Short mmCIF file of C-alpha atoms and ligand atoms in Angstrom, two decimals:
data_model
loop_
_atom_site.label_atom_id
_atom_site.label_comp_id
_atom_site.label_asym_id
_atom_site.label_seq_id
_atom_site.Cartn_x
_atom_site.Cartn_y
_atom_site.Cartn_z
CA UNK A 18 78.36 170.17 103.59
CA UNK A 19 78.15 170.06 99.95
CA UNK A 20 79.71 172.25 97.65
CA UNK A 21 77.77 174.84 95.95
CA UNK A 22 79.41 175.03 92.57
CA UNK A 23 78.30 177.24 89.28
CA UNK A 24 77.21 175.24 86.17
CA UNK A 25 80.21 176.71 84.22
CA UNK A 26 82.81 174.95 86.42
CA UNK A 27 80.98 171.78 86.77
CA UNK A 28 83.70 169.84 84.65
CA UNK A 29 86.17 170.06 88.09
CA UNK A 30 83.56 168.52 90.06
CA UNK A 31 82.88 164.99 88.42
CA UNK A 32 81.97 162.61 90.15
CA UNK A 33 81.48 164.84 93.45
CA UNK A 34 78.45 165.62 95.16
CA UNK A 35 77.74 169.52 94.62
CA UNK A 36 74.84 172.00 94.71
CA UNK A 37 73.73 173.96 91.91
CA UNK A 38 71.36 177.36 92.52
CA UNK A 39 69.26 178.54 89.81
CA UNK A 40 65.98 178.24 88.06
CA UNK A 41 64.10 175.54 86.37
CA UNK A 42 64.26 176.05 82.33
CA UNK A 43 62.55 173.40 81.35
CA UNK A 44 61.25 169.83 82.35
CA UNK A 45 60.47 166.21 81.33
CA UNK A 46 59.39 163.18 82.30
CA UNK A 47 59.68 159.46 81.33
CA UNK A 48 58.07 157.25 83.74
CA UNK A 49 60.50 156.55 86.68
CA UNK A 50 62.48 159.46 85.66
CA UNK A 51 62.49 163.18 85.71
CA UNK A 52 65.03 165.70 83.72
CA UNK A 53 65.20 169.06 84.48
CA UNK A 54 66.98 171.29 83.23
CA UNK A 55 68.44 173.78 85.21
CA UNK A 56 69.75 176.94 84.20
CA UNK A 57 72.59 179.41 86.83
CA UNK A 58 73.47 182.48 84.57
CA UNK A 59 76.42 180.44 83.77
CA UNK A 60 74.94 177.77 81.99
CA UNK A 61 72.49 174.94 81.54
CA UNK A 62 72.53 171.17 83.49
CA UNK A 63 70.52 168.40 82.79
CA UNK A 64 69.35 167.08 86.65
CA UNK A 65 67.92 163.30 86.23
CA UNK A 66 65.92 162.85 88.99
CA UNK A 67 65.26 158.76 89.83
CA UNK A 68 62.34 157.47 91.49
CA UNK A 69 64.37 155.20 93.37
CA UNK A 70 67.09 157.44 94.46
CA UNK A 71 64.65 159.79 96.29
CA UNK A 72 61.46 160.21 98.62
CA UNK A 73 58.37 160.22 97.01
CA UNK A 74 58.12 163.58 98.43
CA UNK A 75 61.13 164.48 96.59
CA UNK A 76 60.04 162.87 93.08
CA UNK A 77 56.55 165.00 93.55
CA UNK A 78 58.52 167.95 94.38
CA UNK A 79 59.52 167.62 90.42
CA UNK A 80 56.02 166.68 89.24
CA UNK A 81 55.09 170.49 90.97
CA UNK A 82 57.96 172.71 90.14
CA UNK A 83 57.51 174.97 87.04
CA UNK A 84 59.32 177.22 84.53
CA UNK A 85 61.56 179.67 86.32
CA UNK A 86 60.94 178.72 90.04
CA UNK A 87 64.72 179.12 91.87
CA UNK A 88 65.52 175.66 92.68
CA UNK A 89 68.33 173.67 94.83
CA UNK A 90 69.47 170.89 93.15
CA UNK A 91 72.01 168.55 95.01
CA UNK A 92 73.58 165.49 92.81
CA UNK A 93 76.50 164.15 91.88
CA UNK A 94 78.10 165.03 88.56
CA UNK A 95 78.91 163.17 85.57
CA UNK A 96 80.14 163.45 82.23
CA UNK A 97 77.83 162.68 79.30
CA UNK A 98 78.68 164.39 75.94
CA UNK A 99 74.93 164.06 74.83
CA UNK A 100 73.48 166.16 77.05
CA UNK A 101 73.76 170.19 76.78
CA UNK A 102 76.91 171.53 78.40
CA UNK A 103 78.83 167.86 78.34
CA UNK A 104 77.56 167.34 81.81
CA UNK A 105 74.64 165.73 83.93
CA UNK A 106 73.82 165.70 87.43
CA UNK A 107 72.48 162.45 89.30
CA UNK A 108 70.19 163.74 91.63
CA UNK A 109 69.75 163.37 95.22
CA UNK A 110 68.32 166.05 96.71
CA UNK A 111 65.58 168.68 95.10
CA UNK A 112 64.46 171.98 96.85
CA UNK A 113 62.31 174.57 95.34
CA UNK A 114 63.15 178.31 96.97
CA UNK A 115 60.05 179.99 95.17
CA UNK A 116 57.35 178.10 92.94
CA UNK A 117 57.02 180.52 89.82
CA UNK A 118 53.74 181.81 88.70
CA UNK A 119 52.96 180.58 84.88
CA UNK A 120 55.67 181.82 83.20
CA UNK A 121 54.93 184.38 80.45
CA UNK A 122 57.98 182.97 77.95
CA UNK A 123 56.72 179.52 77.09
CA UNK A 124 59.01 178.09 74.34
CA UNK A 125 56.87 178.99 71.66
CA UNK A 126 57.25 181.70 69.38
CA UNK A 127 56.27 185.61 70.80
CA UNK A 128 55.83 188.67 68.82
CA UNK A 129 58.46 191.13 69.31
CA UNK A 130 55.78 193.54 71.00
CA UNK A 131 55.32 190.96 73.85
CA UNK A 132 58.93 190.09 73.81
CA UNK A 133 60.13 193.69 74.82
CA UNK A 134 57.32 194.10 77.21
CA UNK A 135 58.64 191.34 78.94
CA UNK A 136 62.23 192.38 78.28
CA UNK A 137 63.29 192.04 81.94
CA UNK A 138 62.03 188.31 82.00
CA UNK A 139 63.42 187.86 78.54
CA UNK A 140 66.91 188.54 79.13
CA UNK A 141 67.36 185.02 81.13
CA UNK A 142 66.91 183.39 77.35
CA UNK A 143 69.84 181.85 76.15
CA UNK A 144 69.50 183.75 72.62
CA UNK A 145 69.63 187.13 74.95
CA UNK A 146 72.63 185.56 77.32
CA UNK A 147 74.77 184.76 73.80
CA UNK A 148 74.39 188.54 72.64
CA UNK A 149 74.62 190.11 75.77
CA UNK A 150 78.29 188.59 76.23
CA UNK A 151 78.81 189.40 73.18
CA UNK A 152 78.39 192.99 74.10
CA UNK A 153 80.51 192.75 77.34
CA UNK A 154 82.97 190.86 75.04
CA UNK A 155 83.25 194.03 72.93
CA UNK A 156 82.60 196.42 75.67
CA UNK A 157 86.13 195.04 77.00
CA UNK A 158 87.89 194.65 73.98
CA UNK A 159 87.16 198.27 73.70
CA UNK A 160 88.44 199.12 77.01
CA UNK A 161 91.61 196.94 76.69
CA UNK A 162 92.58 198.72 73.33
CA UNK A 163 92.56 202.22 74.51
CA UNK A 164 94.25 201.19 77.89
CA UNK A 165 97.07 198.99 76.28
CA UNK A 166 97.64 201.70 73.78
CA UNK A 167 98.37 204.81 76.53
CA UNK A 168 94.83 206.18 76.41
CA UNK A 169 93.61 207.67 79.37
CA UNK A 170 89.84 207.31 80.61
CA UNK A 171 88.13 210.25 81.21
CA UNK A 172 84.81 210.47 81.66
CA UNK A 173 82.38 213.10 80.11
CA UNK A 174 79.15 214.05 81.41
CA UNK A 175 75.66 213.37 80.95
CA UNK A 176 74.44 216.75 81.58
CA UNK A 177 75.53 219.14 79.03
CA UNK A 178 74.85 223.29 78.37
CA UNK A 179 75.34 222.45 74.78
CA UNK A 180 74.43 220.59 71.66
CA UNK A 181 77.30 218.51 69.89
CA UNK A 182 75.61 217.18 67.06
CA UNK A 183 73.26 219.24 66.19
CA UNK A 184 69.61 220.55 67.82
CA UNK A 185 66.93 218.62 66.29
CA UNK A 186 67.99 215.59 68.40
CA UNK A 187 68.42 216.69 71.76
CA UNK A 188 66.70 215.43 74.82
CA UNK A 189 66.09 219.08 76.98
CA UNK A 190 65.38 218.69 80.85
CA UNK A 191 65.34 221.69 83.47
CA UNK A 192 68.05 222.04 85.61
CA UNK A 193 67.29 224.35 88.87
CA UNK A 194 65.91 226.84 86.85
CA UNK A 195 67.57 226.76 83.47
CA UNK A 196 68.16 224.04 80.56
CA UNK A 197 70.07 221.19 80.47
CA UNK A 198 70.12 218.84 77.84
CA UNK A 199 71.57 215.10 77.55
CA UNK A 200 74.38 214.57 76.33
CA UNK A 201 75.06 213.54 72.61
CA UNK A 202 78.61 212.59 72.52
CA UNK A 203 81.63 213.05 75.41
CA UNK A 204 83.72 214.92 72.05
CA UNK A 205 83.94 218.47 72.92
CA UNK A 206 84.90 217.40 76.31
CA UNK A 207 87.15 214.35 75.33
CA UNK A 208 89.01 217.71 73.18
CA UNK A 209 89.86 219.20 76.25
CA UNK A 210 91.20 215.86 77.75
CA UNK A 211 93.39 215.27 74.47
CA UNK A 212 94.79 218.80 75.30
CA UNK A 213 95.30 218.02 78.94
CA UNK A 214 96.33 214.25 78.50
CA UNK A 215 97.75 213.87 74.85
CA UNK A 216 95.27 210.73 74.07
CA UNK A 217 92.30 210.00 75.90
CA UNK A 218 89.23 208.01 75.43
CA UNK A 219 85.06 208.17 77.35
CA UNK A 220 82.85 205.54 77.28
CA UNK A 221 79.00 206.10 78.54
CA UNK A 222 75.65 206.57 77.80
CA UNK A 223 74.65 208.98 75.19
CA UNK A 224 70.88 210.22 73.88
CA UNK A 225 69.44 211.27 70.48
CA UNK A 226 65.90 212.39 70.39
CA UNK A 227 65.74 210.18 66.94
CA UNK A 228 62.29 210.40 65.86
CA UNK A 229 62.96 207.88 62.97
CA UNK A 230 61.93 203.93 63.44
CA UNK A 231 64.35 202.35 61.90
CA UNK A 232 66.47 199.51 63.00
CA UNK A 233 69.47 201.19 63.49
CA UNK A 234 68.63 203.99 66.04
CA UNK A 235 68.14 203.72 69.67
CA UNK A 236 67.38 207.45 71.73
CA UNK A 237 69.68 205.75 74.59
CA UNK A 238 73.21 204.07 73.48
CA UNK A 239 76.88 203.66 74.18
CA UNK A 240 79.69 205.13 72.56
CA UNK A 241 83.37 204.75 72.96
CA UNK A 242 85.28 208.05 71.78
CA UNK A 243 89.01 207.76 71.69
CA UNK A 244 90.63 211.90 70.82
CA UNK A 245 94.31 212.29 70.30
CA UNK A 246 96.50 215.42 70.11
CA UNK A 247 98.48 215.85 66.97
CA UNK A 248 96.55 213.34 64.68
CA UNK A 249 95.26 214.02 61.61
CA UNK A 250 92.72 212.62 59.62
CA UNK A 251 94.86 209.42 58.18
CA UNK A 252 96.08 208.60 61.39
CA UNK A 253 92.62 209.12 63.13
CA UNK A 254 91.82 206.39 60.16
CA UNK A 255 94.79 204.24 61.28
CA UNK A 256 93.21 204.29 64.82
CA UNK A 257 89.94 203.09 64.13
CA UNK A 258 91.27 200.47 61.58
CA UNK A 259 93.18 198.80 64.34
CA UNK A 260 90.49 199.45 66.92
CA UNK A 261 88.19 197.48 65.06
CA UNK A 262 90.44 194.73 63.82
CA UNK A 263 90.99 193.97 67.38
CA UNK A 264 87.49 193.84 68.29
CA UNK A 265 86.69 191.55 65.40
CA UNK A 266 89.27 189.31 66.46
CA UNK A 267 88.78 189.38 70.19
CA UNK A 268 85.28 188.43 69.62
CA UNK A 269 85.69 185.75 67.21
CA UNK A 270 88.67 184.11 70.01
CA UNK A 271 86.69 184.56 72.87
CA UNK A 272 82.52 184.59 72.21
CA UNK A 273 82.49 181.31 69.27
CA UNK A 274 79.77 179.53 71.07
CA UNK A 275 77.64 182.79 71.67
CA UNK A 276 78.02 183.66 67.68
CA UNK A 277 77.46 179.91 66.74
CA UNK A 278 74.27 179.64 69.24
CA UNK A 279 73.27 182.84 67.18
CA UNK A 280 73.78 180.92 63.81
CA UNK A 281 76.25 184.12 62.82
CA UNK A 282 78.05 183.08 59.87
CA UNK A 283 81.64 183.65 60.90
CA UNK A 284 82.86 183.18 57.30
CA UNK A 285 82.56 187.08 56.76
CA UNK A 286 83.80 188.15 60.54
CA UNK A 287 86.89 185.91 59.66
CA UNK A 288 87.80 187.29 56.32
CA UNK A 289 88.19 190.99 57.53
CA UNK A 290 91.70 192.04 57.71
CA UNK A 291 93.64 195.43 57.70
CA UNK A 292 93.72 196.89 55.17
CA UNK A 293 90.66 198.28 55.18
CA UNK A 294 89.35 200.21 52.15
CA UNK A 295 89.52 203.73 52.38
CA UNK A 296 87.17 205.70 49.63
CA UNK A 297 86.31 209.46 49.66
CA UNK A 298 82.59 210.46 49.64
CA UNK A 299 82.57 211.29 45.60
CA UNK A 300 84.13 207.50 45.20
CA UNK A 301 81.33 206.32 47.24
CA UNK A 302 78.43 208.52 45.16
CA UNK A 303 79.94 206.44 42.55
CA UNK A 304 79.53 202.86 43.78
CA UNK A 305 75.61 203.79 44.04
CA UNK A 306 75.35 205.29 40.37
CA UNK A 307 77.07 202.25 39.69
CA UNK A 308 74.25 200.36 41.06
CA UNK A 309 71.41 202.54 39.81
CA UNK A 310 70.38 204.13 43.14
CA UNK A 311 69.12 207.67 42.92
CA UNK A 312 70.97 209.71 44.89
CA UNK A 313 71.24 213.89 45.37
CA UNK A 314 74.89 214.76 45.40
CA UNK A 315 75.97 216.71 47.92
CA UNK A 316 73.49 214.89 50.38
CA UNK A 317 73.80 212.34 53.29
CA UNK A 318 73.77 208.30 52.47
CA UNK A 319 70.85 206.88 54.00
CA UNK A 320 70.68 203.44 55.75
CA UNK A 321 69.76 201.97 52.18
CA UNK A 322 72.64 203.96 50.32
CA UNK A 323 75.22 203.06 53.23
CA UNK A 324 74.27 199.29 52.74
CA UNK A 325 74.99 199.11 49.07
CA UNK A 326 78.07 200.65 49.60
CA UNK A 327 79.10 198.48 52.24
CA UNK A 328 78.26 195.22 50.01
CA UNK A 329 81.28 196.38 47.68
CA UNK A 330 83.76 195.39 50.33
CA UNK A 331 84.45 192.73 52.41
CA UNK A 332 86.12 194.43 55.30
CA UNK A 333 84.58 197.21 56.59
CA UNK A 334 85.02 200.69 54.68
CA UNK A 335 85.97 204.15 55.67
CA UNK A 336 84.49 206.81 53.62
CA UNK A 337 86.34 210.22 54.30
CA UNK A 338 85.84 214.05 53.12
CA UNK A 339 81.70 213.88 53.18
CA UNK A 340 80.69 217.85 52.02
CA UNK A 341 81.25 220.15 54.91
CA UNK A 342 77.96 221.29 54.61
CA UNK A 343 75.89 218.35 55.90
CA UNK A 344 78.39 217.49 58.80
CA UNK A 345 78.90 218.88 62.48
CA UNK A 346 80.33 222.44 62.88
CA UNK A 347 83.17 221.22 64.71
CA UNK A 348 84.57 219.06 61.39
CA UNK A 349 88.15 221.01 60.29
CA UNK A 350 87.08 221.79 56.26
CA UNK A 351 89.67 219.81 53.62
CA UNK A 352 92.65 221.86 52.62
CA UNK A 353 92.18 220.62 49.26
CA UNK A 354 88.73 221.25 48.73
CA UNK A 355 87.03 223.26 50.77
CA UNK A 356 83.57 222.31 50.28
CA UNK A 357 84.51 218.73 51.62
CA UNK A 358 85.40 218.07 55.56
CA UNK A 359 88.21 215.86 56.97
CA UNK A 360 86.01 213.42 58.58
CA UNK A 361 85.51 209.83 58.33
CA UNK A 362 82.14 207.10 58.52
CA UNK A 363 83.33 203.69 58.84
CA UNK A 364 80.41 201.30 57.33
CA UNK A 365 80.54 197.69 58.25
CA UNK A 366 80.24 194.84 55.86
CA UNK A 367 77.21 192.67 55.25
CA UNK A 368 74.41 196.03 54.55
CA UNK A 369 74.80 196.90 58.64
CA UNK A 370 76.17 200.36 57.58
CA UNK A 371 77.90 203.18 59.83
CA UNK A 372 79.46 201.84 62.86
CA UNK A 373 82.06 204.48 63.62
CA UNK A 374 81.74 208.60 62.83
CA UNK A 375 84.48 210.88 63.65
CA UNK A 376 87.59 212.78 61.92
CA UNK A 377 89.92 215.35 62.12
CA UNK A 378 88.37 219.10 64.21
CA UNK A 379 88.85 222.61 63.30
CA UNK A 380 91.46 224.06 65.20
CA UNK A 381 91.68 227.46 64.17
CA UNK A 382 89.89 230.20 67.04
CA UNK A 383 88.32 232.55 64.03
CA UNK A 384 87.45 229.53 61.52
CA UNK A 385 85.59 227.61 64.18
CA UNK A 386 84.01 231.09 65.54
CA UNK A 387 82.68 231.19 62.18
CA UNK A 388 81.40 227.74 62.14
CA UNK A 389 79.41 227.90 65.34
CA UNK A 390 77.56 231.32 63.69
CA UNK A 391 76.84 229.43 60.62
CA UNK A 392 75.08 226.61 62.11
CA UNK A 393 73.41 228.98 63.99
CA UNK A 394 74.45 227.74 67.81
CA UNK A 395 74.75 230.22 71.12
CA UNK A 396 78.14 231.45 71.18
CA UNK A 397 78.41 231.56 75.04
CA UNK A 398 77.70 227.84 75.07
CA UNK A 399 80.81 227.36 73.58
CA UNK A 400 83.40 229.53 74.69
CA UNK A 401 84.85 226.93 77.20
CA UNK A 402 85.38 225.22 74.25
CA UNK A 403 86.89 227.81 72.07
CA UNK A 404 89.53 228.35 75.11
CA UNK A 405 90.69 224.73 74.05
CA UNK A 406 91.85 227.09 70.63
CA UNK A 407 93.13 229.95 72.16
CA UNK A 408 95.35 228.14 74.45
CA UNK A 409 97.56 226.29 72.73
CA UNK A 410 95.59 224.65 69.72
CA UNK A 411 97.11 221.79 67.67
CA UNK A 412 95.65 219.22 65.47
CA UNK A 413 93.46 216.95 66.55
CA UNK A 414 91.42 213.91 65.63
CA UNK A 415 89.08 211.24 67.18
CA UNK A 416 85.75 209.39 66.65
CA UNK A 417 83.15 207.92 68.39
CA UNK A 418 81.94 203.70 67.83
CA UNK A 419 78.23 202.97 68.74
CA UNK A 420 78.07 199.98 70.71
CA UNK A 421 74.88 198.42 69.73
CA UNK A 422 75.49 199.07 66.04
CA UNK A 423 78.69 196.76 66.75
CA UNK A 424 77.13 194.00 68.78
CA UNK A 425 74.41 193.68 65.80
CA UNK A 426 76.41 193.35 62.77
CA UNK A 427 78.74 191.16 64.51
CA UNK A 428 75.86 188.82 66.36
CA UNK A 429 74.55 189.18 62.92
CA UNK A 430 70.77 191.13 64.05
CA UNK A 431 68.44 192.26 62.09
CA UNK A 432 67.71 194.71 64.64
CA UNK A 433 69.29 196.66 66.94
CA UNK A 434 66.61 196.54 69.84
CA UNK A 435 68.30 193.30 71.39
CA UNK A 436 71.78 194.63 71.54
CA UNK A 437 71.46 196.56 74.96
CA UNK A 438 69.66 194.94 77.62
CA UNK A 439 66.71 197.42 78.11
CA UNK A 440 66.73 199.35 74.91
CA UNK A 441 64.86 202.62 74.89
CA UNK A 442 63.07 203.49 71.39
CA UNK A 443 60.57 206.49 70.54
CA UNK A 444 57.90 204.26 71.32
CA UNK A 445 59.42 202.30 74.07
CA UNK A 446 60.54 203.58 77.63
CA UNK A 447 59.15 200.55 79.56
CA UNK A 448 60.71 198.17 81.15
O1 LIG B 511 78.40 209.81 63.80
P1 LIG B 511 78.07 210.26 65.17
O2 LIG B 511 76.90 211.14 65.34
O3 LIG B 511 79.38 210.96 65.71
C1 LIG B 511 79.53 211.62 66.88
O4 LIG B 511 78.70 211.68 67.77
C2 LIG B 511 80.91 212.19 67.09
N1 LIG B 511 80.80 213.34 67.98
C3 LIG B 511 81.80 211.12 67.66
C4 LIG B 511 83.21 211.58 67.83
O5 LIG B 511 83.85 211.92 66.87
N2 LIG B 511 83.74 211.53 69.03
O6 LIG B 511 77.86 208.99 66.12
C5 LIG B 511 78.91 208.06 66.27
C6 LIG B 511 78.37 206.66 66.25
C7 LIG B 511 77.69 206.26 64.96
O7 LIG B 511 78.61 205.88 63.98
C8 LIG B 511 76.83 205.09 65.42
O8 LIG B 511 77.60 203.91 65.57
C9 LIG B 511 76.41 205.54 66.79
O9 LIG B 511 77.36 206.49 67.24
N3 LIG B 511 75.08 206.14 66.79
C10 LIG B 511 73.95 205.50 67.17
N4 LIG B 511 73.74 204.25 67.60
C11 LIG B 511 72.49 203.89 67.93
N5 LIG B 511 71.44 204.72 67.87
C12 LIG B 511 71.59 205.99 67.43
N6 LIG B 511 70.54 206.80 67.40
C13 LIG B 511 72.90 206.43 67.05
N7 LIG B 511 73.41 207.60 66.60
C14 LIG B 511 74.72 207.39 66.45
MG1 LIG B 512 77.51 209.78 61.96
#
């Protein structure tokens, strides 16, 4: 019996017989010869194939086997530093499980259109493999920060009775007779865990009826929201600093040949560094008179605005105290100035803009009362939440990191689309 052995771990198998199991990527021929190139998940094998070393049965088998059929490939395994992966296989036996159809993919260029119709066949590209780690990569870095650092996973849910970041954006559905809608972001409820477990983090699924196109907005992505009893606003800054330091880092130790398949310039991703630049939104309306942008004070950056910002800095910047009047009604007003709130927008470098929102909540039962009449939400709705202020309210800070946004600045995308494997978009629910 021959091993069967995964193309990543070839390199403890040389000169052994093994079996790989996977799907032909591509093909050529020279004569006496055939190379295929086989493809696992794991990686990529160059199978020679020699006339002489098989039946003609065998050699024809190669002649018929197309793009993405699964395939068997038995051979023995030797090193060769020209060929992709470091590694070839000598061939001696050749199965095909399933002939393919003709494959849609063919190595030409596609339009995006076709390219996301075809998403489910298009994530076994190797383009689509290198960000997708990516993503796991920072998916895990993400995980391992909050659960080295005595955060506690709780998880929030889907279904919600209330809006968290305002109405315009929800997605409604009925629930047995009443209204549900989907949730927006785990905060209010990762509030309650900070009460109950002093620092706690969710990470899931969240859903924005965005009716923009840009390329920054999916209706469907991940967040990760840490919340922590007794922070305030500079600490809640501290956090996020270190959080994303140590994704940076993780990424740029761990996922190299995924960012250098992408041709990501890792010059930028290597010079970030804590400190990172902290400027308050007035400091930040100044930057774009600097640069002759017209801009309202008093109003929100836009994805343009954001990126100039951004270019100002090499590390990624936090811009605190944004007016209280365009933020969520949960946002504790500034002490010093109350038209401004204690909140924060992280913007990453190189024009990709806001990664991370979040700051420091109001935690005063009549203040926050108030807040929920002013922006005009259903009172009842929200009294679970207002129990989290009657019963023993203290300070109390978090934020919430977009996944996707992450993956693309640091893969380096021009779009967000191909940072989550089937990305839903106002004009795209299929596959
Ligand atoms: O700034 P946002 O709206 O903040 C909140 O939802 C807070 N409740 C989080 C908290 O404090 N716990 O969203 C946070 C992040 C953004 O910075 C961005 O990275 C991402 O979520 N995000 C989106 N990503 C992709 N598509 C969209 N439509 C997004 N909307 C927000
Ligand atoms: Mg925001």
């Amino acid at each position: 019996m021959v091993d069967s052995v995964y193309i990543s771990d070839v390199s403890q198998h040389v000169g052994k017989e093994i079996q790989i199991r996977g799907w032909l990527y591509n093909k050529r021929s020279s004569g006496k010869l055939w190379f295929l190139l086989v493809r696992d998940g794991t990686g990529l094998i160059q199978s020679v194939v020699f006339k002489g070393s098989v039946s003609e049965e065998m050699f024809q088998t190669c002649e018929d086997v197309t793009q993405e059929s699964s395939v068997v490939v038995t051979g023995t395994v030797s090193e060769d530093k020209r060929s992709v992966g470091g590694y070839e296989l000598q061939v001696s036996g050749f199965e095909i499980l399933a002939l393919a159809e003709e494959y849609p993919i063919a190595p030409k260029e596609h339009g995006t259109t076709f390219l996301m119709d075809h998403r489910h066949l298009w994530l076994r590209s190797s383009r689509q493999h290198a960000i997708l780690r990516v993503r796991h990569e920072v998916i895990k870095a993400c995980r391992d920060f909050f659960d080295e650092n005595g955060f506690t996973l709780i998880d929030a849910p889907i279904f919600t009775p209330n809006a968290c970041e305002g109405t315009t954006t929800l997605f409604e559905t009925e629930y047995f007779g009443s209204r549900a809608y989907l949730t927006q972001s785990g905060q209010l409820y990762m509030e309650a865990g900070a009460m109950a477990f002093g620092k706690v983090y969710c990470f899931g699924p969240t859903f924005r009826a965005e009716k923009s196109k840009t390329r920054r907005h999916l209706t469907e992505f991940w967040m990760i929201e840490p919340e922590v009893a007794f922070l305030d606003l500079d600490g809640d800054m501290d956090l996020a600093e270190d959080f994303v330091s140590f994704i940076v880092k993780r990424v740029l130790k761990n996922r190299r040949a995924e960012l250098e398949k992408l041709e990501r310039n890792l010059e930028p991703l290597e010079k970030i560094g804590k400190p990172f630049p902290r400027i308050s939104y007035d400091e930040a309306v100044e930057i774009l008179k600097k640069n002759n942008i017209d801009f309202e004070y008093g109003s929100d950056f836009g994805g343009a605005d954001e990126t100039v910002i951004s270019q100002a800095f090499d590390s990624p910047v936090m811009v605190h105290r944004y007016p209280a009047q365009i933020k969520a009604f949960y946002m504790k007003d500034d002490p010093g100035d109350s038209s401004k709130a204690l909140c924060v927008d992280m913007l990453a470098p190189e024009g990709y803009g806001e990664i991370i929102g979040g700051g420091q909540r109001e935690d005063d039962l009549a203040v926050l009362e108030g807040k929920i009449k002013a922006h005009d939400l259903p009172t009842e709705a929200f009294d679970w939440y207002l129990d989290l202020r009657r019963y023993g309210t203290v300070p109390h800070a978090g934020f919430g990191m977009g996944i996707e946004r992450t993956v693309a600045w640091l893969c380096g995308l021009s779009h967000i689309r191909e940072t989550i494997p089937f990305p839903r978009l106002m004009h795209r629910l299929n596959p």
